[in-house]
XYZ file of C-alpha atoms in Angstrom:
531
model
C 0.128 -0.026 -0.115
C 1.548 3.232 -0.918
C -0.089 5.840 1.338
C 0.622 8.466 3.787
C 0.096 6.241 6.621
C 2.096 8.392 9.118
C 0.865 8.194 12.616
C -1.377 5.321 11.987
C -1.397 2.670 14.588
C 0.236 -0.584 13.547
C -2.582 -2.929 14.474
C -5.801 -1.742 12.874
C -8.855 -3.514 11.402
C -9.536 -4.304 7.828
C -11.051 -1.125 6.217
C -13.493 -1.045 3.126
C -12.426 1.213 0.438
C -13.270 5.076 0.607
C -14.466 7.572 -1.857
C -13.243 11.290 -1.920
C -14.426 13.559 0.769
C -17.402 15.632 -0.142
C -17.609 19.335 -0.199
C -17.170 20.928 3.237
C -20.478 21.360 5.143
C -21.365 24.591 6.677
C -20.023 25.564 10.176
C -21.953 24.153 13.070
C -19.773 25.122 15.881
C -20.440 28.179 18.093
C -18.103 31.094 17.214
C -16.925 34.212 19.228
C -16.114 37.555 17.876
C -13.032 39.387 19.310
C -13.920 42.259 21.553
C -12.730 45.772 20.359
C -9.888 45.811 22.946
C -6.839 47.877 21.839
C -3.585 45.925 20.988
C -0.696 45.858 23.309
C 2.504 47.591 22.726
C 4.036 44.798 20.653
C 2.826 45.308 17.095
C 1.605 42.163 15.090
C 3.519 43.264 12.035
C 4.053 40.694 9.252
C 7.789 39.845 9.581
C 9.607 37.637 7.318
C 12.588 35.618 8.249
C 14.723 33.039 6.696
C 13.162 29.403 6.930
C 14.529 26.097 6.644
C 14.191 25.621 2.764
C 12.711 26.963 -0.309
C 10.317 25.763 -3.025
C 11.523 25.679 -6.491
C 9.992 24.100 -9.576
C 11.690 20.821 -10.171
C 12.863 20.307 -13.786
C 11.635 16.675 -13.987
C 7.992 17.492 -13.114
C 5.958 20.418 -14.555
C 4.727 23.117 -12.155
C 1.014 22.700 -11.145
C 0.362 26.236 -10.879
C 0.688 27.604 -14.309
C 2.619 30.527 -15.684
C 3.735 33.839 -14.030
C 0.670 35.571 -15.257
C -1.474 33.466 -13.125
C 0.818 33.902 -10.147
C 0.642 37.748 -10.360
C -2.964 37.488 -10.537
C -3.478 35.383 -7.333
C -0.960 37.453 -5.496
C 0.864 36.569 -2.290
C -0.514 34.250 0.494
C -1.712 36.475 3.466
C -0.572 34.350 6.616
C -2.499 36.587 8.931
C -5.747 36.143 7.170
C -6.067 32.628 8.158
C -7.356 30.447 11.122
C -4.835 28.410 13.055
C -5.564 25.368 15.240
C -4.574 25.640 18.981
C -5.290 22.321 20.331
C -8.078 19.421 20.571
C -10.618 20.591 22.770
C -10.249 17.229 24.681
C -6.834 18.192 25.735
C -7.758 21.592 27.157
C -8.505 21.782 31.018
C -11.314 24.240 31.227
C -10.120 24.911 34.843
C -6.637 26.429 33.527
C -5.242 28.714 30.981
C -3.236 27.109 28.320
C -0.226 28.845 26.793
C 0.892 28.210 23.152
C 2.931 29.841 20.462
C 1.601 29.893 16.908
C 3.182 31.929 14.017
C 5.629 33.333 16.547
C 2.521 34.750 18.588
C 2.444 33.902 22.266
C -1.317 33.366 23.094
C -3.251 31.960 25.821
C -6.561 29.862 25.719
C -8.966 29.829 28.472
C -12.599 28.677 29.223
C -15.136 31.626 29.843
C -17.624 30.034 32.038
C -19.917 33.045 31.563
C -20.705 32.080 28.131
C -19.476 28.574 27.835
C -16.898 29.356 25.260
C -13.186 29.162 24.691
C -11.199 32.460 24.498
C -7.847 33.332 23.073
C -5.815 36.323 24.315
C -2.260 37.650 24.119
C -0.168 35.860 26.615
C 1.058 38.901 28.411
C -0.590 40.833 31.087
C -0.778 44.715 30.074
C 0.525 45.652 33.749
C 4.031 44.127 33.496
C 3.771 41.647 30.463
C 3.868 38.555 32.881
C 2.289 35.487 31.140
C -1.145 35.074 31.631
C -0.766 31.273 30.846
C 0.694 30.888 34.304
C -2.428 32.429 35.811
C -5.593 30.963 37.002
C -9.334 31.041 36.531
C -10.638 33.097 39.489
C -13.906 32.280 41.590
C -15.895 34.509 39.370
C -14.808 32.736 36.093
C -12.281 35.517 35.073
C -8.711 35.053 33.844
C -6.383 36.253 36.597
C -2.785 37.163 36.356
C -0.930 35.710 39.316
C 1.768 38.193 39.321
C -0.522 41.004 40.672
C -3.976 39.751 40.654
C -5.269 41.630 37.729
C -8.522 39.884 36.309
C -10.066 39.970 32.944
C -13.299 39.060 31.432
C -14.079 37.093 28.120
C -13.696 40.370 26.094
C -10.271 41.194 27.443
C -11.394 44.010 29.472
C -9.797 44.594 32.901
C -12.500 44.074 35.724
C -10.356 44.213 38.929
C -7.008 45.666 39.791
C -6.474 44.928 43.714
C -3.853 47.509 43.995
C -6.437 50.271 42.949
C -8.052 52.068 45.760
C -11.859 51.200 45.725
C -12.651 54.975 46.053
C -9.976 56.202 43.640
C -10.146 56.637 39.799
C -11.382 53.646 37.995
C -7.934 52.836 36.409
C -9.041 49.273 35.249
C -11.312 50.848 32.669
C -8.497 52.484 30.933
C -7.774 51.052 27.386
C -4.268 50.324 28.330
C -5.591 47.729 30.942
C -7.271 45.561 28.352
C -5.642 42.367 26.786
C -5.797 41.711 22.974
C -8.622 39.304 22.333
C -8.579 37.124 19.170
C -11.514 35.697 17.340
C -11.846 32.007 18.245
C -14.021 29.178 17.465
C -14.469 25.472 18.075
C -14.743 23.439 14.858
C -14.320 19.642 14.493
C -13.640 19.604 18.417
C -10.476 21.504 17.825
C -10.005 25.234 19.137
C -9.103 27.784 16.278
C -8.153 31.230 16.480
C -7.541 34.149 13.993
C -4.325 36.101 14.652
C -5.843 39.622 14.496
C -7.320 41.467 17.470
C -8.360 44.726 15.642
C -11.868 45.891 15.586
C -12.231 45.356 11.877
C -11.669 41.702 12.292
C -14.159 40.780 15.056
C -16.829 39.512 12.631
C -14.271 37.509 10.508
C -16.225 34.358 10.949
C -18.907 35.928 8.552
C -16.282 36.050 5.944
C -13.851 33.299 6.608
C -14.162 29.951 8.358
C -11.564 27.329 9.466
C -11.616 23.990 7.249
C -14.321 21.641 8.158
C -14.195 17.668 7.825
C -17.763 16.397 7.913
C -16.616 12.808 9.045
C -15.230 14.264 12.334
C -18.599 15.456 13.390
C -20.398 12.491 11.965
C -21.848 10.392 14.777
C -21.283 7.195 13.201
C -17.509 7.889 13.015
C -14.973 7.856 16.150
C -12.006 10.131 16.107
C -8.526 9.632 17.816
C -6.899 13.143 18.340
C -3.311 13.867 19.353
C -0.789 16.787 19.350
C 2.981 16.781 19.329
C 5.512 19.678 19.223
C 8.394 19.023 16.747
C 11.993 20.321 16.474
C 11.650 21.175 12.882
C 10.043 23.931 10.871
C 6.595 24.224 9.366
C 7.666 23.527 5.838
C 9.625 20.487 6.659
C 6.757 19.136 8.602
C 4.133 19.625 5.541
C 6.695 18.022 3.009
C 7.073 14.972 5.074
C 3.469 14.288 5.559
C 3.145 14.671 1.836
C 5.915 12.100 1.099
C 4.441 8.597 1.130
C 7.639 6.931 -0.193
C 9.413 7.412 3.009
C 7.030 5.468 5.042
C 8.418 1.928 4.684
C 12.048 2.975 5.241
C 12.064 5.816 7.901
C 9.405 3.837 9.837
C 10.508 0.472 9.481
C 9.503 -2.029 12.337
C 6.701 0.291 13.078
C 4.253 0.282 10.172
C 4.136 -3.402 9.233
C 5.203 -4.623 5.744
C 3.642 -2.596 2.886
C 2.610 -4.832 -0.084
C 4.686 -4.398 -3.209
C 3.230 -2.422 -6.110
C 3.310 -4.029 -9.523
C 6.137 -2.672 -11.538
C 6.745 -4.249 -14.840
C 10.383 -4.926 -15.598
C 11.554 -4.621 -12.067
C 14.150 -7.287 -11.100
C 15.318 -5.738 -7.696
C 13.233 -5.777 -4.643
C 13.857 -4.693 -1.062
C 12.474 -6.230 2.089
C 10.945 -2.881 2.997
C 8.465 -3.228 -0.013
C 8.856 0.175 -1.570
C 7.779 0.904 -5.080
C 6.670 3.713 -7.528
C 3.746 6.001 -6.102
C 1.762 7.443 -8.860
C 0.134 10.772 -7.948
C -1.494 13.509 -10.016
C -1.839 17.318 -8.668
C -5.363 18.919 -9.413
C -6.978 22.143 -8.565
C -3.753 23.934 -7.654
C -4.094 27.545 -6.548
C -3.155 29.916 -3.758
C -5.531 28.086 -1.603
C -3.889 24.578 -1.956
C -4.179 21.640 -4.177
C -5.663 18.072 -4.514
C -3.517 15.084 -4.941
C -5.274 12.138 -6.638
C -3.196 8.900 -6.163
C -3.489 6.046 -8.787
C -5.965 3.508 -7.096
C -4.792 4.424 -3.554
C -6.846 7.342 -2.294
C -6.418 11.127 -2.312
C -5.062 13.862 -0.233
C -5.864 17.595 -0.157
C -3.725 20.577 1.192
C -5.918 23.451 2.441
C -3.283 26.226 3.077
C -1.700 26.927 5.412
C -2.220 24.221 7.960
C -4.748 21.442 7.030
C -3.708 18.349 5.082
C -6.268 15.597 4.943
C -7.479 12.554 2.862
C -7.530 8.853 2.746
C -4.683 6.425 2.061
C -6.981 3.541 1.030
C -8.000 2.668 -2.633
C -11.166 3.975 -4.027
C -14.263 1.932 -4.895
C -14.206 0.665 -8.368
C -16.328 2.688 -10.649
C -19.448 1.131 -12.256
C -23.197 1.415 -12.150
C -23.506 -1.987 -10.435
C -21.539 -0.698 -7.343
C -22.820 1.679 -4.898
C -20.147 4.311 -3.782
C -19.327 4.385 -0.110
C -18.147 7.227 1.793
C -14.539 7.033 3.292
C -14.247 4.800 6.395
C -10.791 5.795 7.395
C -9.128 9.223 6.994
C -6.026 11.005 7.999
C -6.262 14.639 9.170
C -3.390 16.798 10.050
C -3.006 20.269 11.302
C 0.494 21.637 10.493
C 0.994 24.625 12.796
C 4.165 27.051 12.212
C 5.384 27.788 15.823
C 8.788 29.508 15.170
C 11.744 29.097 13.034
C 12.967 25.462 13.229
C 9.775 24.559 15.456
C 6.337 23.292 14.367
C 3.335 21.507 15.758
C 1.101 18.667 14.405
C -2.344 18.080 15.455
C -3.788 14.914 14.146
C -7.320 13.475 13.995
C -7.977 9.934 12.611
C -11.800 9.496 12.020
C -13.313 6.108 11.154
C -16.680 4.474 11.034
C -15.267 0.865 11.382
C -13.837 -0.744 14.617
C -15.801 1.801 16.560
C -16.095 -0.504 19.644
C -12.184 -0.516 19.755
C -12.331 2.995 21.544
C -14.372 1.521 24.121
C -11.739 -0.770 25.449
C -8.462 0.827 24.143
C -7.702 4.145 25.901
C -6.401 7.075 23.794
C -2.993 7.094 25.352
C -2.312 3.499 24.125
C -2.782 4.942 20.556
C -0.391 7.663 21.285
C 2.529 5.369 22.215
C 2.471 4.023 18.714
C 1.996 7.438 17.023
C 4.789 9.163 19.089
C 7.149 6.184 18.297
C 6.460 6.928 14.478
C 7.008 10.528 14.886
C 10.365 9.687 16.833
C 11.614 7.452 14.029
C 12.244 10.554 11.633
C 12.574 13.368 14.068
C 16.460 13.422 13.899
C 16.355 12.924 9.983
C 14.067 15.804 9.417
C 15.929 17.955 12.138
C 19.294 17.511 10.351
C 17.505 17.857 6.758
C 16.226 21.023 7.687
C 19.660 22.384 8.532
C 21.046 20.939 5.179
C 18.308 22.936 3.351
C 19.154 26.112 5.122
C 22.927 25.633 4.188
C 22.108 25.269 0.593
C 20.510 28.643 0.639
C 16.769 29.618 0.373
C 16.872 30.135 -3.263
C 18.640 26.699 -4.143
C 16.063 24.076 -3.174
C 15.826 23.097 -6.819
C 19.463 22.619 -7.178
C 20.089 21.121 -3.942
C 17.539 18.245 -4.297
C 16.966 15.565 -7.032
C 13.284 14.570 -7.329
C 12.874 12.539 -10.666
C 9.931 10.210 -9.679
C 6.275 10.965 -9.160
C 6.291 9.785 -5.639
C 7.643 13.504 -4.962
C 4.829 15.221 -6.879
C 3.122 16.502 -3.614
C 6.261 17.569 -2.107
C 7.147 19.394 -5.460
C 3.548 20.933 -5.519
C 4.019 22.262 -1.866
C 7.342 23.759 -2.559
C 6.025 25.391 -5.744
C 3.273 26.884 -3.642
C 5.440 27.870 -0.734
C 7.832 29.614 -3.313
C 5.396 31.367 -5.554
C 2.750 32.504 -3.030
C 4.918 32.929 0.186
C 8.422 33.655 -1.392
C 9.470 30.502 0.664
C 8.987 32.440 3.961
C 6.421 31.947 6.716
C 4.637 35.302 7.495
C 5.297 35.302 11.293
C 2.893 37.545 13.197
C 5.534 38.509 15.780
C 9.246 39.226 15.705
C 11.352 36.014 15.328
C 14.852 35.246 15.206
C 15.558 34.231 11.607
C 18.145 31.537 12.761
C 17.617 27.986 13.341
C 18.255 26.984 17.033
C 21.078 24.704 17.717
C 20.863 20.981 17.340
C 20.433 19.527 20.987
C 21.295 16.040 22.163
C 18.927 13.084 20.848
C 17.240 12.748 24.417
C 16.207 16.478 24.205
C 15.352 16.275 20.486
C 13.292 13.361 20.816
C 11.833 13.819 24.298
C 8.035 13.118 24.686
C 7.101 14.586 27.900
C 6.855 18.345 27.110
C 6.439 17.896 23.303
C 3.348 15.711 23.920
C 2.354 14.125 27.324
C 2.135 17.594 29.119
C -0.277 18.642 26.403
C -2.348 15.572 26.270
C -4.815 14.954 29.026
C -5.026 11.122 28.372
C -1.366 10.554 28.499
C -0.882 12.805 31.611
C -3.452 10.787 33.456
C -2.074 7.447 32.516
C 1.351 8.622 33.513
C 0.138 9.541 36.875
C -1.629 6.353 37.434
C 1.477 4.291 36.211
C 3.793 6.170 38.536
C 1.452 5.286 41.547
C 1.281 1.846 40.607
C 5.111 1.619 40.385
C 5.457 3.044 43.943
C 2.655 0.594 45.155
C 4.696 -2.454 43.676
C 7.870 -1.129 45.379
C 6.044 -0.954 48.664
C 4.439 -4.124 48.359
C 7.812 -5.920 47.560
C 9.183 -4.603 50.685
C 6.111 -5.338 52.732
C 6.160 -8.839 51.639
C 9.971 -9.180 52.804
C 9.063 -7.544 55.971
C 6.071 -9.981 56.544
C 8.353 -12.861 55.858
C 10.898 -11.773 58.368
C 8.058 -11.148 61.033
C 6.153 -14.278 60.215
C 9.239 -16.569 60.146
C 8.582 -19.602 62.163
C 4.862 -18.952 62.965
C 2.816 -18.224 59.839
C 5.270 -19.222 57.299
C 6.481 -22.644 58.495
C 7.223 -24.676 55.106
C 9.925 -24.209 52.646
C 7.196 -23.948 49.967
C 5.426 -21.190 51.721
C 8.702 -19.211 52.129
C 9.535 -19.715 48.505
C 6.022 -18.508 47.526
C 6.440 -15.446 49.578
C 9.935 -14.832 48.334
C 8.825 -15.295 44.869
C 5.905 -12.804 45.399
C 8.484 -10.034 46.621
C 10.635 -10.660 43.675
C 7.601 -10.481 41.307
C 6.533 -7.275 42.762
C 10.024 -5.535 42.426
C 10.578 -6.964 38.938
C 7.146 -5.541 37.796
C 8.025 -2.125 39.344
C 11.217 -2.152 37.294
C 9.517 -3.278 34.172
C 6.827 -0.445 34.682
C 9.567 2.119 35.300
C 11.250 1.155 32.135
C 7.795 1.324 30.126
C 7.241 4.815 31.557
C 10.617 6.031 30.558
C 10.432 4.737 26.932
C 6.777 5.689 26.265
C 6.398 8.819 28.092
C 9.811 10.521 28.302
C 12.466 9.356 25.790
C 13.193 6.254 23.685
C 15.895 6.366 20.968
C 15.129 4.894 17.523
C 18.050 3.400 15.940
C 17.500 2.835 12.189
C 20.323 0.484 11.744
C 18.825 -2.252 13.973
C 15.152 -2.078 12.617
């Protein structure tokens, strides 16, 4: 199967064949417009800084975007006139604020109990610029800065300044005491925000909405969500997700054997089962493109964040066959965080094997999905630096992409070059230099990049740590019991052996659990040479 099966769990049920996704349905989620609060001192100017690589039209594959005339008509991509995903709602605790960096912009998401909606603010208190994400929700449901106790309502207006005398001037009503509040909306169970807080953009949902995947909201489907911060840039992330040819090699030992494609004339085969991947680029424009893959599904890129589709073959055409909707989909949200850093939010809706979600916890799926991400993190981190060393204008010369399996990568690089000048339009000042490469245990760490952001994995980790301590206490207690009961309750050799065995078993189980926790929730190296 030549597919973009990245992040798909290794064990999955047999799935029927899907059809292309229908046109997006109208929005059903509740939306909130930003309050007319003035923006704080740091202006959200569109700044450009060098990124990891550039797009250039490969000589072996024609550009899907047409000539220069069409390019001029379509103009440049406006990075600030887009919706950006923050996190799946299931991973957001309504009792606490959550800090995120998107497009170089530090924001805080919090739940406003007064209207039962999520809000997105600048992550800086207007008083002394302390991070509001380190604050709390007070007893009145307001966002409170824990540095000096200033409180803000859902519109970003300051409601209380403890240091201001009750009978003094109402300094909290000054416009300088307000926090910039961004338009936000929950769609497909994911919180999105629009990175402009000016008055003119408060009704942006009337004009522009985030992408919508009908299957995620379909009650006959179940969806597994996940999120992971990654130590490489946005463009490298998107490019990697659009590259099905790397799956059997970079993820060897994790994805299972992919069946070999028929390739007349081929005399050499490899054990990974790689082969040609035919794909055709259609509907390419400034908004993205569609990739139809030969008898193996489709994928659509909706700029700048959303990449979705199905890796499975389509139904055969014919009047005697009734077309069925997709029964398994891959949905990825690719978030530019800062130069050299990105975030992927994934959602895998399916309407088969629904019962599995009733017995398999979400954190168990994340173990396999994090292992898949780990297996090419170092490759992509170094690849990004090689692209940067080659120069932003030399992507075409630096790479060699002669086969159709790279068509989506080429289409994305062409889009990135022609419509974005190979640069992300950061919403805040960013350092245009890639960060230094850390050691692999920091590069591939899982706790801060995933576990701390995932309520399911955090709860599982807490439970497992408690179980580990309980096993250690039990092993000591059993040995103590043997010492106290020697010659009284435990009289035979068999009884003593059983008690000793129980103590050893408890201790061994605690050690195994400690190793399991370390590998799956903190760090595990992926050595390609031994896969």
